[in-house]
Short mmCIF file of C-alpha atoms in Angstrom, two decimals:
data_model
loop_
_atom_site.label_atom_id
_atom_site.label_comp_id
_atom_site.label_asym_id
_atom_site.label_seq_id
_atom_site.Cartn_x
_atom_site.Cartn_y
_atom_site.Cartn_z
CA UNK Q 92 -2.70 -0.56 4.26
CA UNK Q 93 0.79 0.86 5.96
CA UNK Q 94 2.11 -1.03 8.47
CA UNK Q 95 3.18 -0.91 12.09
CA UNK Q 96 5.01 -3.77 12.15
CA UNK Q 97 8.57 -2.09 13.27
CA UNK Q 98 6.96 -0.74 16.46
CA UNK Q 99 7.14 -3.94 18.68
CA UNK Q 100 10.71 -4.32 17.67
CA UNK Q 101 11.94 -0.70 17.98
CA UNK Q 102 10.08 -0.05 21.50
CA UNK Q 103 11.69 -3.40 22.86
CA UNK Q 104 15.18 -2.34 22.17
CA UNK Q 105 13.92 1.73 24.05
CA UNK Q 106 12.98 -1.40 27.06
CA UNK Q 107 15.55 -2.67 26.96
CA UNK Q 108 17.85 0.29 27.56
CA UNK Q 109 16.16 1.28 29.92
CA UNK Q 110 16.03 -1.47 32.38
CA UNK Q 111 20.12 -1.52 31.68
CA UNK Q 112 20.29 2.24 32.98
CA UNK Q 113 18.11 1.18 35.64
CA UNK Q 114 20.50 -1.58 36.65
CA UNK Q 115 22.88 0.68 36.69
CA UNK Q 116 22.05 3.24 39.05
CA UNK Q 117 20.05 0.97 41.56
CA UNK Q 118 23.25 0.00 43.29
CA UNK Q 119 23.98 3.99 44.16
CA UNK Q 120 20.41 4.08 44.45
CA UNK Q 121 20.14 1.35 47.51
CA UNK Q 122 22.94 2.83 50.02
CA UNK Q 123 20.85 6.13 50.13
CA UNK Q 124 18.95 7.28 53.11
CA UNK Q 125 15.18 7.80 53.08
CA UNK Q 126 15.57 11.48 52.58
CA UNK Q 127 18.23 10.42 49.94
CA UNK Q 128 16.04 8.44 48.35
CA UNK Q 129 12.93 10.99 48.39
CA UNK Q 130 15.79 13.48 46.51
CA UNK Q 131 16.21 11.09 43.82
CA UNK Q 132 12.91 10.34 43.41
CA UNK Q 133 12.36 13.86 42.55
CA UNK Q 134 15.36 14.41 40.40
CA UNK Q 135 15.07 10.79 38.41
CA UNK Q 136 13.00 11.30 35.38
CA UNK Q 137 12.70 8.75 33.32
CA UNK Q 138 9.99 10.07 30.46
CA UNK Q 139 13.08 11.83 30.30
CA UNK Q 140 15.04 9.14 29.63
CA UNK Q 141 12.97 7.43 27.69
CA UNK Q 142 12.98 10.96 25.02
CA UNK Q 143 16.54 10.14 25.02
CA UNK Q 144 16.73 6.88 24.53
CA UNK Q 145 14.29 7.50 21.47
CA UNK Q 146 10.61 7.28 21.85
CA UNK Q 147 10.44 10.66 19.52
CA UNK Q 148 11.62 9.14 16.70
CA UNK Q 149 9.64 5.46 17.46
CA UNK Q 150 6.59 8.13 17.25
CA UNK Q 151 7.87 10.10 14.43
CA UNK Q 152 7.83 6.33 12.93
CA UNK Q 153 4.26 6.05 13.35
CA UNK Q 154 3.39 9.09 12.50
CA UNK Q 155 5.02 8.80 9.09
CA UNK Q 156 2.64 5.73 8.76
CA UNK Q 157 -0.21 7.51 9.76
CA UNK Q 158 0.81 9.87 6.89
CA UNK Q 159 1.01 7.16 4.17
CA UNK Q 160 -1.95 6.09 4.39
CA UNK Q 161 -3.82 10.08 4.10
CA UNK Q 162 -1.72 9.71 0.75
CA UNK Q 163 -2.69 6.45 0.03
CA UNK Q 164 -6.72 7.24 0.75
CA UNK Q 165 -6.12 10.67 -1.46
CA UNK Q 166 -4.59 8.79 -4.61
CA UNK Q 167 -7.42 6.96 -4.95
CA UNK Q 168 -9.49 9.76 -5.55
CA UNK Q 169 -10.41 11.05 -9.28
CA UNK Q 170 -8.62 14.52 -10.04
CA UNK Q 171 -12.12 15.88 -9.53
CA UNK Q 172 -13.10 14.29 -6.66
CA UNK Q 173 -9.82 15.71 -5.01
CA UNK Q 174 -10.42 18.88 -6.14
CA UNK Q 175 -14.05 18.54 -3.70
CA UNK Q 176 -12.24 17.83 -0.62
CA UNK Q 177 -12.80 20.15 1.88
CA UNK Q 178 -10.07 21.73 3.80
CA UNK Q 179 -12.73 20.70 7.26
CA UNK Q 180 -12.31 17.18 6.32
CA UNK Q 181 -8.23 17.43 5.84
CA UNK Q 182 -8.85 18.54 9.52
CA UNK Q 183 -11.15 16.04 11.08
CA UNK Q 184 -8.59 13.05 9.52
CA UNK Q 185 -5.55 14.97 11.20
CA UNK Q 186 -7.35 14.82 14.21
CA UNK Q 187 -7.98 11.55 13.94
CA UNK Q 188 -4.47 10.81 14.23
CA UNK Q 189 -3.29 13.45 16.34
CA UNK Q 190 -5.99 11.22 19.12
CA UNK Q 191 -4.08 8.47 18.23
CA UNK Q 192 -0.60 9.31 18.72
CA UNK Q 193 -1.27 11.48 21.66
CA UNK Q 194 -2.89 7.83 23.20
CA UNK Q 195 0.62 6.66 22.52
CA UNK Q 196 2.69 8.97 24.30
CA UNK Q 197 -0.08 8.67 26.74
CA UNK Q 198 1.05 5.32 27.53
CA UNK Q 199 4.77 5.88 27.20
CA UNK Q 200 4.52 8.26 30.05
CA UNK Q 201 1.95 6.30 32.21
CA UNK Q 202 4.56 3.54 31.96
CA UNK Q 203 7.49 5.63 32.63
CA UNK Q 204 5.90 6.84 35.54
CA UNK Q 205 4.90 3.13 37.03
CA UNK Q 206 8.35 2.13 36.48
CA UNK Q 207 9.70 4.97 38.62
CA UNK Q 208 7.23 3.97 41.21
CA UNK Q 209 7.67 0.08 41.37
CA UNK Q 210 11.54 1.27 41.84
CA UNK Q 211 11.55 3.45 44.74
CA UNK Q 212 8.72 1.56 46.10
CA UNK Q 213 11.26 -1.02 46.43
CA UNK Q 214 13.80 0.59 47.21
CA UNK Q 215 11.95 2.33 49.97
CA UNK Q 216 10.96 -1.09 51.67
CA UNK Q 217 14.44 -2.53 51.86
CA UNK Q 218 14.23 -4.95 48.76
CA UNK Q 219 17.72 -5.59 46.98
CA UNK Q 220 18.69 -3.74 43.80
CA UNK Q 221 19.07 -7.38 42.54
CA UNK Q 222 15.27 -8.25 43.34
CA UNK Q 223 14.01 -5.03 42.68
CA UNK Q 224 15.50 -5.90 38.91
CA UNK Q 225 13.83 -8.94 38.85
CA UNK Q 226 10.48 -7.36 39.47
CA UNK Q 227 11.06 -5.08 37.23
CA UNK Q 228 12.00 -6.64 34.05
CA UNK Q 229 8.95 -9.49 34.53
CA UNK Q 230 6.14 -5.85 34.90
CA UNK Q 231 7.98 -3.77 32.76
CA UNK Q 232 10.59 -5.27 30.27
CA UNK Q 233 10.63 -6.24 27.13
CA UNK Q 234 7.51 -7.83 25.63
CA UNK Q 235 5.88 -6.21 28.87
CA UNK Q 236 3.12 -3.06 29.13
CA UNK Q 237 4.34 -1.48 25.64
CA UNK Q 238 5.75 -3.91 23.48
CA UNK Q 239 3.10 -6.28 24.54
CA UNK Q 240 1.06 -8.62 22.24
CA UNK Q 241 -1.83 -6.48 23.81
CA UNK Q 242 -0.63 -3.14 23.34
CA UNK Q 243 0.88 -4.02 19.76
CA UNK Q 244 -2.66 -5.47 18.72
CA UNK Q 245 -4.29 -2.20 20.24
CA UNK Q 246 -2.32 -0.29 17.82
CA UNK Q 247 -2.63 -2.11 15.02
CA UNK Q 248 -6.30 -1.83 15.67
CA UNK Q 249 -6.71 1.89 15.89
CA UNK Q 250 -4.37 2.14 13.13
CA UNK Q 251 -6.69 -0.09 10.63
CA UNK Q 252 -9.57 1.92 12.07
CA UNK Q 253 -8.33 4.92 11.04
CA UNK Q 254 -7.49 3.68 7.57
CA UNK Q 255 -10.89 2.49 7.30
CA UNK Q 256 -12.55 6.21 9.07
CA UNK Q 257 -10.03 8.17 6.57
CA UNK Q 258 -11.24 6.20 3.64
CA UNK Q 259 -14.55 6.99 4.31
CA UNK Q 260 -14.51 10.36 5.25
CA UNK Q 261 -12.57 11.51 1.57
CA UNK Q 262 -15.06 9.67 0.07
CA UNK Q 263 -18.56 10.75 1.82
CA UNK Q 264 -19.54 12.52 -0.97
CA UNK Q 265 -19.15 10.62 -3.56
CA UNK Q 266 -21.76 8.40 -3.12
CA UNK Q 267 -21.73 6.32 -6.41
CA UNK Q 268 -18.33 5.03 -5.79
CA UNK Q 269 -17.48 1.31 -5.16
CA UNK Q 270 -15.04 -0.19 -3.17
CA UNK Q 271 -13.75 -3.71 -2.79
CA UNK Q 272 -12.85 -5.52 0.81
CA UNK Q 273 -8.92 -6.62 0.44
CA UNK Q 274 -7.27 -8.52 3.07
CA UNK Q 275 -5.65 -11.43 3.88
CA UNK Q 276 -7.76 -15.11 3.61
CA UNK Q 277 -6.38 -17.68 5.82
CA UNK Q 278 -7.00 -19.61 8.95
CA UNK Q 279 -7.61 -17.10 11.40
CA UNK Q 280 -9.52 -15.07 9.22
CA UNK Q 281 -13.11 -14.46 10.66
CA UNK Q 282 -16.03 -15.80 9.29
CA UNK Q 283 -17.99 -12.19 8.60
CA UNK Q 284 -14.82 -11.12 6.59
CA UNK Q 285 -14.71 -14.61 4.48
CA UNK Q 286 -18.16 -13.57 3.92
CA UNK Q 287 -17.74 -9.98 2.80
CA UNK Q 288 -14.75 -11.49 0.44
CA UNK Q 289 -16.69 -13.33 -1.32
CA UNK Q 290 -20.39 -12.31 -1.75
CA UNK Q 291 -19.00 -8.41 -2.91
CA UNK Q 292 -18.77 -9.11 -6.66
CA UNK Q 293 -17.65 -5.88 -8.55
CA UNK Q 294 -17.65 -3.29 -5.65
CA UNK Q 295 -20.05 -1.71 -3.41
CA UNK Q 296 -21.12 1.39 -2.55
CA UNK Q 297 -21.17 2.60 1.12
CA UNK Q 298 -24.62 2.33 1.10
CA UNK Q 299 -24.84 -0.83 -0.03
CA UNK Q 300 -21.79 -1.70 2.51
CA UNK Q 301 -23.70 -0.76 5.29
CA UNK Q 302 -27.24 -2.83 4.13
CA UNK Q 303 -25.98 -5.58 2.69
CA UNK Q 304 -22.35 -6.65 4.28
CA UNK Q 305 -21.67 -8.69 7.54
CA UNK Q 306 -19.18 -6.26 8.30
CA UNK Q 307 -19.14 -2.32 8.30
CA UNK Q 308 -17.20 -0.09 6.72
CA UNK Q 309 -15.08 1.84 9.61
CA UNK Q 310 -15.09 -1.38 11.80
CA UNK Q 311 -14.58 -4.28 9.27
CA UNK Q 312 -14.79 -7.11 11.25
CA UNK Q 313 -14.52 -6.01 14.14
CA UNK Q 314 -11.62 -6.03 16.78
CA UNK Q 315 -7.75 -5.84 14.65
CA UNK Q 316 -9.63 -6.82 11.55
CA UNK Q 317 -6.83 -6.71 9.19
CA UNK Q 318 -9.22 -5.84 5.71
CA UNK Q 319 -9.81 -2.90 4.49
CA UNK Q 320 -12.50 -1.06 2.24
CA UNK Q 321 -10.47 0.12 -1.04
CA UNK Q 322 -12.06 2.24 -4.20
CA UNK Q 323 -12.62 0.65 -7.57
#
C-alpha cells in the first residue's frame, strides 16, 4: 500500500509559516480602529495564503499517492482481466478519490477560515498581538487541527479504505480470484487481523472473505487498519 507518511511533516512546515506571517502583521494589525479592523478582515485571506505557502502541491502529493495505488490495484490484474475493466468502474474509483481529496481541502479551508476568526476575534476585544499568538499557535499550530495525530490517522484511514474499495471494485468480476491479507504483525496489531493472518492459508476468494474472515474486505479491521487484501 502507498503511503501518506510525508503529509504530517509537509503540512507542519505550511503551519508553521503561517503562524510566522501571522506574527508578523498582528502588530499593524492591533493599532487599527474597529472600522480598520473590519477592512482587514475583509481584505486578509488566508486560504489564500495558505495556496501560496503550498497546500496545492501538499495535495498534488496525495493525489499522486492516490494514483499509485489505481496502478498498483491494475498490475495485479491478468492481461485479460484488464482488458474486462469497464471504463464505469475507472470512474466510480476516481470518484472515490476525488471525495477524498475534496474532504481535504475541505478542511484546509475550514481551518483557514477559524484561524482568521480566532484573530480578529481577538483583536476586536482588545487582547495583545502577543496573547492573541499564544492562542493561536496552542488551537492552530503545528501538530494542531491538520497535522494532528487525529487528522493524520483520519487520512491514513480513508486512504487504506480506498485501497481496500479500489481493490475490490477491479476485481468484482472475477470471482474465482484469491487474495491474501498482508500487513504488519506486531504489538498493536488487533486481534481480528492476527486472526485473518493466520487462519487464510493459500488465498481467499471475496466470497469466502466475507463468510469466513473476522474482518471484511473494504474495512479490514476496522478503524486505520493498516492490512490490506492483495491478489494471488
Amino acid at each position: 500500500m502507498a503511503e501518506l507518511d510525508f503529509y504530517q511533516k509537509d503540512m507542519e512546515k505550511i503551519q508553521k509559516k503561517l503562524l510566522n506571517k501571522i506574527e508578523k502583521v498582528l502588530a499593524g494589525l492591533e493599532v487599527l480602529d474597529d472600522a480598520g479592523l473590519a477592512q482587514a478582515f475583509r481584505e486578509i485571506d488566508f486560504v489564500d495564503d495558505l495556496t501560496k505557502l503550498g497546500f496545492p502541491a501538499l495535495l498534488e502529493k496525495v493525489k499522486g499517492s492516490y494514483d499509485k495505488q489505481v496502478v498498483t490495484a491494475i498490475t495485479g490484474l491478468g492481461a485479460a482481466q484488464r482488458s474486462k475493466q469497464t471504463v464505469a468502474a475507472v470512474q466510480a474509483i476516481e470518484v472515490l478519490a476525488l471525495l477524498d481529496l475534496s474532504t481535504i481541502s475541505s478542511g484546509v479551508t475550514r481551518y483557514a477560515n477559524e484561524l482568521k476568526t480566532a484573530m480578529f476575534r481577538g483583536l476586536l476585544t482588545g487582547a495583545s498581538s502577543k496573547s492573541i499568538m499564544e492562542g493561536l499557535t496552542a488551537t492552530y499550530g503545528v501538530g494542531k487541527v491538520l497535522s494532528s495525530k487525529q487528522q493524520v490517522a483520519l487520512l491514513n484511514d480513508s486512504f487504506a479504505r480506498f485501497a481496500r474499495t479500489t481493490t475490490a471494485k477491479l476485481f468484482e468480476d472475477v470471482p474465482e480470484q484469491k487474495f491474501e491479507y498482508v500487513g504488519p504483525l506486531d504489538e498493536v496489531t488487533r486481534d481480528v487481523c492476527v486472526a485473518t493472518l493466520e487462519m487464510q492459508g493459500e488465498g481467499m476468494t471475496m466470497a469466502e472473505i466475507e463468510a469466513e474472515a473476522p474482518v471484511s474486505f473494504a474495512d479490514g479491521g476496522g478503524f486505520n487498519c493498516r492490512h490490506e487484501w492483495i491478489p494471488v
